[in-house]
Amino acid sequence: QVQLVESGGGLVQPGGSLRLSCAASGSIGSINDMVWYRQAPGMPRELVAGITSGGSTNFADSVKGRFTITRDNAKKTVYLQMSSLKPEDTAVYYCSADIRAYGNWKFASYWGQGTQVTVSS
């Protein structure tokens, strides 16, 4: 059973920082792309940042220069460092990863349960 578990969300003041973590566990053969999404109330889910197994990254225009995505392949964990946070960054943040479980030859997309980030004074 493959699982993704996010942590690190919370309440932060505008201009503050938070670091989110997402750890994959279970019978994992390999992990390709790892991606952070977010969903604000009444809004569609949007891609925030992604990172390939080789370390290439991409970001939504709204977070470029403020957010950084990294991964630790040994720990099967992806991180989202968020700085200069704005109220409009308030959302539930989800991680997703393309994972090949042991014994499978195909990759499948897995999702975490989400972690709430609230930016407010």
C-alpha atoms as one frame of an Amber mdcrd trajectory, in Angstrom:
protein
   0.000   0.000   0.000   1.524   3.275  -1.138   0.744   6.404   0.862   1.600
  10.076   0.701   1.411  12.053   3.933   1.720  15.841   4.011   2.734  17.887
   7.034   3.798  21.405   7.924   0.666  23.420   7.282  -0.693  25.991   9.659
  -1.509  29.629  10.276   1.080  32.236   9.312   1.069  36.009   9.018   1.449
  37.722   5.648   5.114  37.898   4.728   5.895  34.802   6.761   7.237  31.409
   5.743   6.234  27.778   6.003   7.764  24.518   4.849   5.517  21.689   3.751
   6.687  18.093   3.593   5.214  15.122   1.789   6.590  11.671   2.527   5.869
   8.601   0.446   5.754   5.214   2.127   4.908   1.633   1.315   6.136  -0.828
  -1.281   7.719   1.702  -3.618   9.854   0.742  -6.561  10.500   4.201  -7.956
   9.103   7.718  -7.976   8.976  10.022 -10.960   7.451  13.496 -10.762   6.387
  14.909  -7.397   3.986  17.830  -7.500   2.324  20.252  -5.110  -1.197  21.470
  -5.837  -3.489  23.728  -3.886  -7.187  24.374  -3.718  -8.803  27.430  -2.214
 -12.510  27.409  -1.253 -14.707  27.627  -4.324 -11.744  27.436  -6.667 -10.391
  24.652  -8.866  -7.277  22.791  -7.809  -4.165  24.392  -9.310  -0.598  23.266
  -9.770   1.828  25.104  -7.514   5.190  23.473  -8.202   6.620  20.247  -9.528
   9.956  18.462  -9.526  11.158  15.565 -11.641  13.241  12.654 -10.436  16.242
  14.418 -11.930  15.573  17.646 -10.061  14.068  19.825 -12.792  11.445  22.158
 -11.402   8.511  24.225 -12.576   6.321  26.735 -10.763   3.045  28.537 -11.166
   3.612  32.164 -12.122   1.885  33.256  -8.922   4.560  31.651  -6.727   7.741
  32.113  -8.769  10.469  33.713  -6.723   8.645  32.988  -3.463   8.336  29.186
  -3.348  11.028  26.544  -3.696  10.490  22.825  -4.290  13.081  20.207  -3.406
  13.129  16.464  -2.894  15.143  13.922  -0.949  15.040  10.726  -2.977  16.533
   8.640  -0.174  13.729   9.751   2.155  11.105   9.629  -0.606  10.072  13.108
   0.457   9.263  16.326  -1.368   9.361  19.734   0.278   7.722  23.048  -0.528
   9.423  26.034   1.042   7.031  28.960   0.968   8.231  32.491   1.686   6.724
  35.974   1.454   3.326  34.387   1.928   0.226  36.306   0.906  -3.402  35.896
   1.962  -4.144  34.600  -1.537  -1.851  31.643  -0.825  -4.453  30.378   1.640
  -5.589  26.942   0.492  -5.415  23.245   1.164  -2.123  22.040  -0.244  -1.922
  18.541  -1.708   1.039  16.573  -2.935   0.890  14.071  -5.739   3.504  11.677
  -7.038   3.856   9.240  -9.898   4.925   6.026  -8.224   5.699   2.534  -9.415
   4.960   0.071  -6.667   7.117  -3.020  -6.260   5.938  -5.783  -8.522   4.257
  -3.365 -10.932   5.643  -2.138 -14.200   3.321   0.834 -14.534   3.400   4.141
 -12.705   0.272   5.438 -11.008  -0.599   8.808  -9.491  -1.024   8.944  -5.741
  -2.351  11.820  -3.655  -1.953  12.913  -0.077  -4.807  13.961   2.166  -3.931
  17.651   2.086  -2.693  20.157   4.629  -4.289  23.525   5.347  -2.246  26.697
   4.920  -3.848  29.910   6.154  -2.163  33.267   5.652  -3.808  35.900   7.797
  -2.992  38.629  10.267
